[in-house]
PDB file of C-alpha atoms and ligand atoms in Angstrom:
ATOM      1  CA  MET A   1      -0.345   4.096 -35.176  1.00  0.00           C
ATOM      2  CA  LYS A   2      -3.190   6.244 -33.892  1.00  0.00           C
ATOM      3  CA  ASP A   3      -2.573   7.860 -30.512  1.00  0.00           C
ATOM      4  CA  LYS A   4      -5.941   9.509 -29.910  1.00  0.00           C
ATOM      5  CA  PHE A   5      -5.990   8.596 -26.229  1.00  0.00           C
ATOM      6  CA  THR A   6      -3.419  10.172 -23.980  1.00  0.00           C
ATOM      7  CA  TYR A   7      -3.159  10.829 -20.251  1.00  0.00           C
ATOM      8  CA  ASN A   8      -3.338  14.445 -19.067  1.00  0.00           C
ATOM      9  CA  THR A   9      -1.553  15.566 -15.886  1.00  0.00           C
ATOM     10  CA  GLU A  10      -4.477  14.852 -13.569  1.00  0.00           C
ATOM     11  CA  MET A  11      -5.118  11.400 -15.043  1.00  0.00           C
ATOM     12  CA  ALA A  12      -1.429  10.562 -14.771  1.00  0.00           C
ATOM     13  CA  GLN A  13      -1.295  11.653 -11.130  1.00  0.00           C
ATOM     14  CA  THR A  14      -4.336   9.616 -10.127  1.00  0.00           C
ATOM     15  CA  TYR A  15      -3.484   6.695 -12.407  1.00  0.00           C
ATOM     16  CA  GLU A  16      -2.129   4.247  -9.863  1.00  0.00           C
ATOM     17  CA  THR A  17      -4.918   4.874  -7.316  1.00  0.00           C
ATOM     18  CA  ASN A  18      -7.552   4.323  -9.984  1.00  0.00           C
ATOM     19  CA  ALA A  19      -5.798   1.295 -11.449  1.00  0.00           C
ATOM     20  CA  ARG A  20      -5.959  -0.357  -8.024  1.00  0.00           C
ATOM     21  CA  ILE A  21      -9.727   0.189  -7.905  1.00  0.00           C
ATOM     22  CA  SER A  22     -10.298  -0.909 -11.497  1.00  0.00           C
ATOM     23  CA  ILE A  23      -8.056  -3.951 -10.979  1.00  0.00           C
ATOM     24  CA  PRO A  24      -7.927  -4.894  -7.290  1.00  0.00           C
ATOM     25  CA  THR A  25      -5.170  -7.409  -8.131  1.00  0.00           C
ATOM     26  CA  TYR A  26      -3.075  -4.692  -9.885  1.00  0.00           C
ATOM     27  CA  ASP A  27      -0.044  -5.072  -7.577  1.00  0.00           C
ATOM     28  CA  ALA A  28      -0.174  -8.862  -7.569  1.00  0.00           C
ATOM     29  CA  LEU A  29      -0.239  -8.868 -11.390  1.00  0.00           C
ATOM     30  CA  PHE A  30       3.225  -7.320 -11.589  1.00  0.00           C
ATOM     31  CA  GLY A  31       4.564  -9.792  -9.036  1.00  0.00           C
ATOM     32  CA  MET A  32       3.218 -12.683 -11.125  1.00  0.00           C
ATOM     33  CA  VAL A  33       4.815 -11.318 -14.300  1.00  0.00           C
ATOM     34  CA  GLN A  34       8.115 -10.931 -12.499  1.00  0.00           C
ATOM     35  CA  SER A  35       7.990 -14.571 -11.349  1.00  0.00           C
ATOM     36  CA  TYR A  36       7.344 -15.667 -14.937  1.00  0.00           C
ATOM     37  CA  PHE A  37      10.179 -13.584 -16.361  1.00  0.00           C
ATOM     38  CA  ARG A  38      12.600 -14.808 -13.662  1.00  0.00           C
ATOM     39  CA  THR A  39      11.769 -18.410 -14.490  1.00  0.00           C
ATOM     40  CA  GLU A  40      11.970 -17.981 -18.258  1.00  0.00           C
ATOM     41  CA  ILE A  41      15.028 -15.724 -18.577  1.00  0.00           C
ATOM     42  CA  SER A  42      18.271 -17.644 -18.637  1.00  0.00           C
ATOM     43  CA  GLY A  43      21.106 -15.979 -16.722  1.00  0.00           C
ATOM     44  CA  GLU A  44      20.851 -12.935 -14.469  1.00  0.00           C
ATOM     45  CA  ASP A  45      21.324 -10.194 -17.056  1.00  0.00           C
ATOM     46  CA  ALA A  46      18.256  -9.347 -19.075  1.00  0.00           C
ATOM     47  CA  SER A  47      17.087  -6.534 -21.300  1.00  0.00           C
ATOM     48  CA  VAL A  48      13.363  -5.954 -20.898  1.00  0.00           C
ATOM     49  CA  LEU A  49      11.137  -4.076 -23.347  1.00  0.00           C
ATOM     50  CA  VAL A  50       8.152  -2.370 -21.669  1.00  0.00           C
ATOM     51  CA  ILE A  51       5.427  -1.094 -23.962  1.00  0.00           C
ATOM     52  CA  GLY A  52       3.299   1.434 -22.076  1.00  0.00           C
ATOM     53  CA  ALA A  53       6.005   2.085 -19.472  1.00  0.00           C
ATOM     54  CA  GLY A  54       4.391   5.368 -18.358  1.00  0.00           C
ATOM     55  CA  GLY A  55       3.468   5.494 -14.695  1.00  0.00           C
ATOM     56  CA  GLY A  56       6.552   3.420 -13.936  1.00  0.00           C
ATOM     57  CA  LYS A  57       4.818   0.414 -12.378  1.00  0.00           C
ATOM     58  CA  GLU A  58       6.810  -2.194 -14.327  1.00  0.00           C
ATOM     59  CA  LEU A  59      10.122  -0.359 -13.746  1.00  0.00           C
ATOM     60  CA  SER A  60       9.552   0.240 -10.037  1.00  0.00           C
ATOM     61  CA  THR A  61       8.355  -3.319  -9.373  1.00  0.00           C
ATOM     62  CA  TRP A  62      10.890  -5.280 -11.409  1.00  0.00           C
ATOM     63  CA  GLY A  63      13.881  -2.914 -11.255  1.00  0.00           C
ATOM     64  CA  PRO A  64      14.894  -2.950  -7.593  1.00  0.00           C
ATOM     65  CA  ALA A  65      14.376  -6.725  -7.239  1.00  0.00           C
ATOM     66  CA  ASN A  66      16.401  -7.522 -10.364  1.00  0.00           C
ATOM     67  CA  PRO A  67      19.513  -5.324 -10.268  1.00  0.00           C
ATOM     68  CA  GLU A  68      21.036  -6.946 -13.397  1.00  0.00           C
ATOM     69  CA  TRP A  69      18.050  -6.135 -15.604  1.00  0.00           C
ATOM     70  CA  THR A  70      18.015  -3.151 -17.963  1.00  0.00           C
ATOM     71  CA  PHE A  71      14.817  -1.633 -19.314  1.00  0.00           C
ATOM     72  CA  THR A  72      13.682   0.102 -22.466  1.00  0.00           C
ATOM     73  CA  GLY A  73      10.303   1.748 -21.868  1.00  0.00           C
ATOM     74  CA  VAL A  74       8.087   3.173 -24.595  1.00  0.00           C
ATOM     75  CA  ASP A  75       5.025   5.347 -24.049  1.00  0.00           C
ATOM     76  CA  ILE A  76       3.065   7.919 -26.040  1.00  0.00           C
ATOM     77  CA  SER A  77       2.161   9.977 -22.960  1.00  0.00           C
ATOM     78  CA  GLU A  78       4.660  12.555 -21.808  1.00  0.00           C
ATOM     79  CA  GLU A  79       2.827  12.968 -18.483  1.00  0.00           C
ATOM     80  CA  MET A  80       2.927   9.253 -17.743  1.00  0.00           C
ATOM     81  CA  LEU A  81       6.615   9.094 -18.723  1.00  0.00           C
ATOM     82  CA  LYS A  82       7.418  11.916 -16.308  1.00  0.00           C
ATOM     83  CA  ILE A  83       6.085   9.774 -13.493  1.00  0.00           C
ATOM     84  CA  ALA A  84       8.115   6.783 -14.686  1.00  0.00           C
ATOM     85  CA  GLN A  85      11.237   8.954 -14.858  1.00  0.00           C
ATOM     86  CA  HIS A  86      10.623  10.318 -11.375  1.00  0.00           C
ATOM     87  CA  LYS A  87      10.247   6.805  -9.946  1.00  0.00           C
ATOM     88  CA  THR A  88      13.407   5.524 -11.636  1.00  0.00           C
ATOM     89  CA  ASN A  89      15.364   8.534 -10.350  1.00  0.00           C
ATOM     90  CA  GLN A  90      14.090   7.996  -6.816  1.00  0.00           C
ATOM     91  CA  LEU A  91      15.031   4.329  -6.986  1.00  0.00           C
ATOM     92  CA  GLY A  92      18.516   5.183  -8.231  1.00  0.00           C
ATOM     93  CA  MET A  93      18.073   3.066 -11.365  1.00  0.00           C
ATOM     94  CA  SER A  94      18.002   5.631 -14.168  1.00  0.00           C
ATOM     95  CA  HIS A  95      21.400   4.351 -15.487  1.00  0.00           C
ATOM     96  CA  ARG A  96      19.689   1.102 -16.529  1.00  0.00           C
ATOM     97  CA  VAL A  97      16.434   2.579 -17.884  1.00  0.00           C
ATOM     98  CA  ASN A  98      15.945   4.107 -21.314  1.00  0.00           C
ATOM     99  CA  LEU A  99      12.570   5.834 -21.696  1.00  0.00           C
ATOM    100  CA  ILE A 100      11.326   6.656 -25.186  1.00  0.00           C
ATOM    101  CA  HIS A 101       8.450   9.032 -25.856  1.00  0.00           C
ATOM    102  CA  GLY A 102       6.529   7.480 -28.737  1.00  0.00           C
ATOM    103  CA  THR A 103       5.458   4.104 -30.013  1.00  0.00           C
ATOM    104  CA  ILE A 104       7.421   0.936 -30.689  1.00  0.00           C
ATOM    105  CA  ASN A 105       8.170   2.415 -34.124  1.00  0.00           C
ATOM    106  CA  ASP A 106      10.404   4.955 -32.348  1.00  0.00           C
ATOM    107  CA  LEU A 107      12.769   2.285 -31.029  1.00  0.00           C
ATOM    108  CA  PRO A 108      16.190   2.594 -32.698  1.00  0.00           C
ATOM    109  CA  ILE A 109      16.202   0.290 -35.762  1.00  0.00           C
ATOM    110  CA  ALA A 110      19.421  -1.411 -34.797  1.00  0.00           C
ATOM    111  CA  ASP A 111      18.296  -1.959 -31.202  1.00  0.00           C
ATOM    112  CA  GLU A 112      19.120  -5.174 -29.408  1.00  0.00           C
ATOM    113  CA  ALA A 113      16.808  -8.154 -29.342  1.00  0.00           C
ATOM    114  CA  PHE A 114      15.187  -8.156 -25.927  1.00  0.00           C
ATOM    115  CA  ASP A 115      15.233 -11.036 -23.409  1.00  0.00           C
ATOM    116  CA  ALA A 116      11.675 -10.299 -22.286  1.00  0.00           C
ATOM    117  CA  ALA A 117       8.843  -7.892 -23.118  1.00  0.00           C
ATOM    118  CA  SER A 118       5.537  -6.711 -21.677  1.00  0.00           C
ATOM    119  CA  CYS A 119       2.548  -4.840 -23.005  1.00  0.00           C
ATOM    120  CA  ILE A 120       0.350  -4.298 -19.964  1.00  0.00           C
ATOM    121  CA  LEU A 121      -2.953  -2.393 -20.206  1.00  0.00           C
ATOM    122  CA  VAL A 122      -2.142  -0.835 -23.606  1.00  0.00           C
ATOM    123  CA  LEU A 123      -3.701  -2.942 -26.393  1.00  0.00           C
ATOM    124  CA  HIS A 124      -7.283  -1.910 -25.617  1.00  0.00           C
ATOM    125  CA  PHE A 125      -6.401   1.743 -26.363  1.00  0.00           C
ATOM    126  CA  ILE A 126      -5.765   0.770 -29.998  1.00  0.00           C
ATOM    127  CA  ASP A 127      -9.101   0.552 -31.827  1.00  0.00           C
ATOM    128  CA  ASN A 128      -7.999  -0.936 -35.073  1.00  0.00           C
ATOM    129  CA  VAL A 129      -7.387  -4.693 -35.127  1.00  0.00           C
ATOM    130  CA  GLN A 130      -4.736  -4.406 -37.833  1.00  0.00           C
ATOM    131  CA  GLU A 131      -2.871  -1.840 -35.690  1.00  0.00           C
ATOM    132  CA  LYS A 132      -3.067  -4.160 -32.693  1.00  0.00           C
ATOM    133  CA  LEU A 133      -1.575  -6.911 -34.838  1.00  0.00           C
ATOM    134  CA  GLU A 134       1.177  -4.597 -36.101  1.00  0.00           C
ATOM    135  CA  LEU A 135       2.116  -3.679 -32.533  1.00  0.00           C
ATOM    136  CA  LEU A 136       2.307  -7.343 -31.489  1.00  0.00           C
ATOM    137  CA  ARG A 137       4.339  -8.209 -34.613  1.00  0.00           C
ATOM    138  CA  SER A 138       6.752  -5.358 -33.905  1.00  0.00           C
ATOM    139  CA  ILE A 139       7.187  -6.479 -30.296  1.00  0.00           C
ATOM    140  CA  HIS A 140       7.915 -10.013 -31.555  1.00  0.00           C
ATOM    141  CA  ALA A 141      10.430  -8.660 -34.089  1.00  0.00           C
ATOM    142  CA  HIS A 142      12.346  -6.981 -31.239  1.00  0.00           C
ATOM    143  CA  MET A 143      12.602 -10.148 -29.124  1.00  0.00           C
ATOM    144  CA  LYS A 144      15.066 -13.027 -28.940  1.00  0.00           C
ATOM    145  CA  PRO A 145      13.579 -16.380 -30.042  1.00  0.00           C
ATOM    146  CA  GLY A 146      12.038 -18.089 -27.032  1.00  0.00           C
ATOM    147  CA  ALA A 147      11.954 -14.916 -24.925  1.00  0.00           C
ATOM    148  CA  PRO A 148       8.920 -14.490 -22.627  1.00  0.00           C
ATOM    149  CA  PHE A 149       6.201 -11.950 -23.433  1.00  0.00           C
ATOM    150  CA  VAL A 150       3.251 -10.863 -21.299  1.00  0.00           C
ATOM    151  CA  LEU A 151       0.137  -9.177 -22.678  1.00  0.00           C
ATOM    152  CA  VAL A 152      -2.576  -7.767 -20.404  1.00  0.00           C
ATOM    153  CA  SER A 153      -5.651  -6.140 -21.919  1.00  0.00           C
ATOM    154  CA  ALA A 154      -9.353  -5.606 -21.548  1.00  0.00           C
ATOM    155  CA  TYR A 155     -11.107  -8.425 -23.399  1.00  0.00           C
ATOM    156  CA  GLY A 156     -14.548  -9.745 -24.130  1.00  0.00           C
ATOM    157  CA  ASP A 157     -17.318 -10.111 -26.689  1.00  0.00           C
ATOM    158  CA  ARG A 158     -19.525  -7.022 -26.621  1.00  0.00           C
ATOM    159  CA  ASP A 159     -22.544  -9.116 -27.641  1.00  0.00           C
ATOM    160  CA  ALA A 160     -22.130 -11.657 -24.877  1.00  0.00           C
ATOM    161  CA  THR A 161     -23.726 -11.572 -21.427  1.00  0.00           C
ATOM    162  CA  GLU A 162     -20.367 -12.759 -20.075  1.00  0.00           C
ATOM    163  CA  LEU A 163     -18.867  -9.290 -20.732  1.00  0.00           C
ATOM    164  CA  LYS A 164     -21.944  -7.593 -19.259  1.00  0.00           C
ATOM    165  CA  ASP A 165     -21.548  -9.709 -16.116  1.00  0.00           C
ATOM    166  CA  ARG A 166     -17.868  -8.813 -15.874  1.00  0.00           C
ATOM    167  CA  LEU A 167     -18.776  -5.147 -16.364  1.00  0.00           C
ATOM    168  CA  ASN A 168     -21.054  -5.440 -13.332  1.00  0.00           C
ATOM    169  CA  VAL A 169     -18.155  -6.880 -11.363  1.00  0.00           C
ATOM    170  CA  TRP A 170     -16.007  -3.919 -12.453  1.00  0.00           C
ATOM    171  CA  ARG A 171     -18.816  -1.493 -11.442  1.00  0.00           C
ATOM    172  CA  SER A 172     -18.953  -3.097  -8.020  1.00  0.00           C
ATOM    173  CA  PHE A 173     -15.243  -2.307  -7.454  1.00  0.00           C
ATOM    174  CA  TRP A 174     -15.919   1.391  -7.998  1.00  0.00           C
ATOM    175  CA  LEU A 175     -19.184   1.495  -6.028  1.00  0.00           C
ATOM    176  CA  ASP A 176     -17.487  -0.244  -3.120  1.00  0.00           C
ATOM    177  CA  ALA A 177     -14.654   2.306  -3.309  1.00  0.00           C
ATOM    178  CA  GLY A 178     -17.263   5.011  -2.633  1.00  0.00           C
ATOM    179  CA  LYS A 179     -17.994   6.400  -6.095  1.00  0.00           C
ATOM    180  CA  PRO A 180     -21.651   7.509  -6.457  1.00  0.00           C
ATOM    181  CA  PRO A 181     -23.712   5.298  -8.820  1.00  0.00           C
ATOM    182  CA  ALA A 182     -24.306   8.182 -11.228  1.00  0.00           C
ATOM    183  CA  VAL A 183     -20.562   8.760 -11.536  1.00  0.00           C
ATOM    184  CA  VAL A 184     -19.915   5.048 -12.106  1.00  0.00           C
ATOM    185  CA  ASN A 185     -22.635   4.977 -14.825  1.00  0.00           C
ATOM    186  CA  GLU A 186     -20.913   7.938 -16.479  1.00  0.00           C
ATOM    187  CA  MET A 187     -17.563   6.111 -16.285  1.00  0.00           C
ATOM    188  CA  VAL A 188     -19.148   3.108 -17.985  1.00  0.00           C
ATOM    189  CA  ASN A 189     -20.758   5.087 -20.807  1.00  0.00           C
ATOM    190  CA  THR A 190     -18.055   7.628 -21.569  1.00  0.00           C
ATOM    191  CA  GLY A 191     -14.974   5.771 -20.353  1.00  0.00           C
ATOM    192  CA  ILE A 192     -14.522   2.047 -20.011  1.00  0.00           C
ATOM    193  CA  MET A 193     -16.944   0.928 -22.711  1.00  0.00           C
ATOM    194  CA  LYS A 194     -15.226   3.245 -25.229  1.00  0.00           C
ATOM    195  CA  ILE A 195     -12.040   1.146 -25.133  1.00  0.00           C
ATOM    196  CA  SER A 196     -11.520  -1.637 -27.612  1.00  0.00           C
ATOM    197  CA  PHE A 197     -12.618  -5.092 -26.430  1.00  0.00           C
ATOM    198  CA  LEU A 198     -11.768  -8.182 -28.430  1.00  0.00           C
ATOM    199  CA  PRO A 199     -12.955 -11.691 -27.583  1.00  0.00           C
ATOM    200  CA  GLU A 200     -10.197 -13.714 -25.946  1.00  0.00           C
ATOM    201  CA  LYS A 201      -9.992 -16.155 -28.854  1.00  0.00           C
ATOM    202  CA  GLN A 202      -9.281 -13.227 -31.154  1.00  0.00           C
ATOM    203  CA  ILE A 203      -6.563 -11.875 -28.843  1.00  0.00           C
ATOM    204  CA  GLU A 204      -4.968 -15.318 -28.720  1.00  0.00           C
ATOM    205  CA  GLY A 205      -5.237 -15.468 -32.535  1.00  0.00           C
ATOM    206  CA  LEU A 206      -3.426 -12.138 -32.848  1.00  0.00           C
ATOM    207  CA  LEU A 207      -0.669 -13.401 -30.562  1.00  0.00           C
ATOM    208  CA  ARG A 208      -0.304 -16.580 -32.662  1.00  0.00           C
ATOM    209  CA  GLU A 209      -0.348 -14.629 -35.913  1.00  0.00           C
ATOM    210  CA  SER A 210       2.378 -12.358 -34.548  1.00  0.00           C
ATOM    211  CA  GLY A 211       4.599 -15.384 -33.951  1.00  0.00           C
ATOM    212  CA  PHE A 212       4.053 -16.081 -30.246  1.00  0.00           C
ATOM    213  CA  THR A 213       3.745 -19.648 -28.983  1.00  0.00           C
ATOM    214  CA  HIS A 214       2.837 -21.432 -25.705  1.00  0.00           C
ATOM    215  CA  ILE A 215       0.058 -18.880 -25.163  1.00  0.00           C
ATOM    216  CA  THR A 216      -1.321 -19.316 -21.659  1.00  0.00           C
ATOM    217  CA  LYS A 217      -4.009 -17.224 -20.003  1.00  0.00           C
ATOM    218  CA  PHE A 218      -2.789 -16.626 -16.445  1.00  0.00           C
ATOM    219  CA  PHE A 219      -4.815 -13.660 -15.192  1.00  0.00           C
ATOM    220  CA  VAL A 220      -8.394 -12.397 -15.027  1.00  0.00           C
ATOM    221  CA  THR A 221      -9.744  -9.598 -12.880  1.00  0.00           C
ATOM    222  CA  GLY A 222     -12.981  -7.854 -13.780  1.00  0.00           C
ATOM    223  CA  LEU A 223     -12.715  -6.645 -17.371  1.00  0.00           C
ATOM    224  CA  PHE A 224      -9.035  -7.517 -17.860  1.00  0.00           C
ATOM    225  CA  GLY A 225      -7.141 -10.654 -18.838  1.00  0.00           C
ATOM    226  CA  GLY A 226      -3.480 -11.546 -19.139  1.00  0.00           C
ATOM    227  CA  TRP A 227      -1.589 -13.971 -21.364  1.00  0.00           C
ATOM    228  CA  MET A 228       1.953 -15.315 -21.061  1.00  0.00           C
ATOM    229  CA  CYS A 229       3.734 -16.663 -24.129  1.00  0.00           C
ATOM    230  CA  HIS A 230       7.075 -17.101 -25.873  1.00  0.00           C
ATOM    231  CA  ALA A 231       8.452 -15.351 -28.937  1.00  0.00           C
ATOM    232  CA  GLY A 232       8.630 -18.164 -31.471  1.00  0.00           C
ATOM    233  CA  GLY A 233      11.249 -18.389 -34.215  1.00  0.00           C
ATOM    234  CA  THR A 234      10.618 -16.507 -37.435  1.00  0.00           C
ATOM    235  CA  ASP A 235       9.441 -19.651 -39.304  1.00  0.00           C
ATOM    236  CA  GLY A 236       5.729 -19.857 -40.021  1.00  0.00           C
ATOM    237  CA  LEU A 237       4.975 -16.260 -39.064  1.00  0.00           C
ATOM    238  CA  ASP A 238       2.359 -15.885 -41.754  1.00  0.00           C
ATOM    239  CA  ILE A 239       0.077 -18.631 -40.539  1.00  0.00           C
ATOM    240  CA  GLU A 240      -3.472 -17.673 -41.541  1.00  0.00           C
ATOM    241  CA  CYS A 241      -5.762 -16.820 -38.697  1.00  0.00           C
ATOM    242  CA  ASP A 242      -9.004 -14.900 -38.151  1.00  0.00           C
ATOM    243  CA  VAL A 243      -8.462 -11.431 -36.792  1.00  0.00           C
TER     244      VAL A 243
HETATM  245  C1  LIG B   1      -3.349   2.077 -18.514  1.00  0.00           C
HETATM  246  S1  LIG B   1      -1.744   2.709 -18.730  1.00  0.00           S
HETATM  247  C2  LIG B   1      -0.754   1.324 -18.286  1.00  0.00           C
HETATM  248  C3  LIG B   1       0.609   1.734 -17.775  1.00  0.00           C
HETATM  249  C4  LIG B   1       1.415   0.555 -17.192  1.00  0.00           C
HETATM  250  N1  LIG B   1       1.731  -0.421 -18.228  1.00  0.00           N
HETATM  251  C5  LIG B   1       0.634  -0.090 -16.062  1.00  0.00           C
HETATM  252  O1  LIG B   1       0.125  -1.173 -16.273  1.00  0.00           O
HETATM  253  O2  LIG B   1       0.566   0.524 -15.002  1.00  0.00           O
HETATM  254  C6  LIG B   1      -1.570   2.686 -20.497  1.00  0.00           C
HETATM  255  C7  LIG B   1      -0.313   3.370 -20.950  1.00  0.00           C
HETATM  256  O3  LIG B   1      -0.093   2.959 -22.301  1.00  0.00           O
HETATM  257  C8  LIG B   1       0.277   4.123 -23.049  1.00  0.00           C
HETATM  258  N2  LIG B   1       0.000   3.856 -24.463  1.00  0.00           N
HETATM  259  C9  LIG B   1      -1.192   3.824 -25.107  1.00  0.00           C
HETATM  260  N3  LIG B   1      -1.024   3.482 -26.380  1.00  0.00           N
HETATM  261  C10 LIG B   1       0.308   3.274 -26.574  1.00  0.00           C
HETATM  262  C11 LIG B   1       1.097   2.879 -27.665  1.00  0.00           C
HETATM  263  N4  LIG B   1       0.544   2.630 -28.880  1.00  0.00           N
HETATM  264  N5  LIG B   1       2.421   2.728 -27.500  1.00  0.00           N
HETATM  265  C12 LIG B   1       2.988   2.965 -26.306  1.00  0.00           C
HETATM  266  N6  LIG B   1       2.288   3.341 -25.198  1.00  0.00           N
HETATM  267  C13 LIG B   1       0.967   3.493 -25.335  1.00  0.00           C
HETATM  268  C14 LIG B   1      -0.514   5.243 -22.400  1.00  0.00           C
HETATM  269  O4  LIG B   1       0.058   6.490 -22.717  1.00  0.00           O
HETATM  270  C15 LIG B   1      -0.401   4.887 -20.943  1.00  0.00           C
HETATM  271  O5  LIG B   1       0.713   5.425 -20.323  1.00  0.00           O
END
């Protein structure tokens, strides 16, 4: 898997502040995902796979409130992982967190099947559709049948005015936060529009093709959308679908 984009120290340090501007509902998002996981996971113990665990938002939101949960976090950015490690140390939960520097392919082969998994704000950094599909398939392969999965990603059809309108909404978040218009224009041209947008139907198709079922869109803010679903059984995994 290509890892051309990675967070440097400064980006990692300002990540959470900027995420809250880019996605004003950033904090609420993690609360919603926690509610979903709590409802879907049977029993108190749960092993949770977090793809893109750098920054530590998933671990620091879900960890303290769910003392029986253990976490395996994967991230390609060493700088973002350092922040996640620091947060877990501060929260006294490092004994139930395993952080792995790399991609999902670096998970131990004989690892457990997870009770829940998330991939929040990661998929749009992978340009190639086949690589996106491979990531989702690998996540599915590491999950128990029926386990809940949450995907959050930028989405949209680059040719549609709908995405242009949502881009203007996103621009308004930054302008209102005090960024000069020229800086916001630069962020649009050299930053946000360089990430990989897929139309939502295509994202849902990738989830289905990877074996996920009960796919429900639960979240939209600005440029980003979120889907909740279940890991289906292994039957019918090769259903044809347009990617
Ligand atoms: C925008 S941050 C999101 C972090 C966290 N999930 C959150 O929502 O606050 C994206 C993270 O995904 C990581 N990342 C990008 N591609 C990845 C991949 N293929 N596998 C694992 N992590 C990846 C980046 O290094 C970065 O830490």
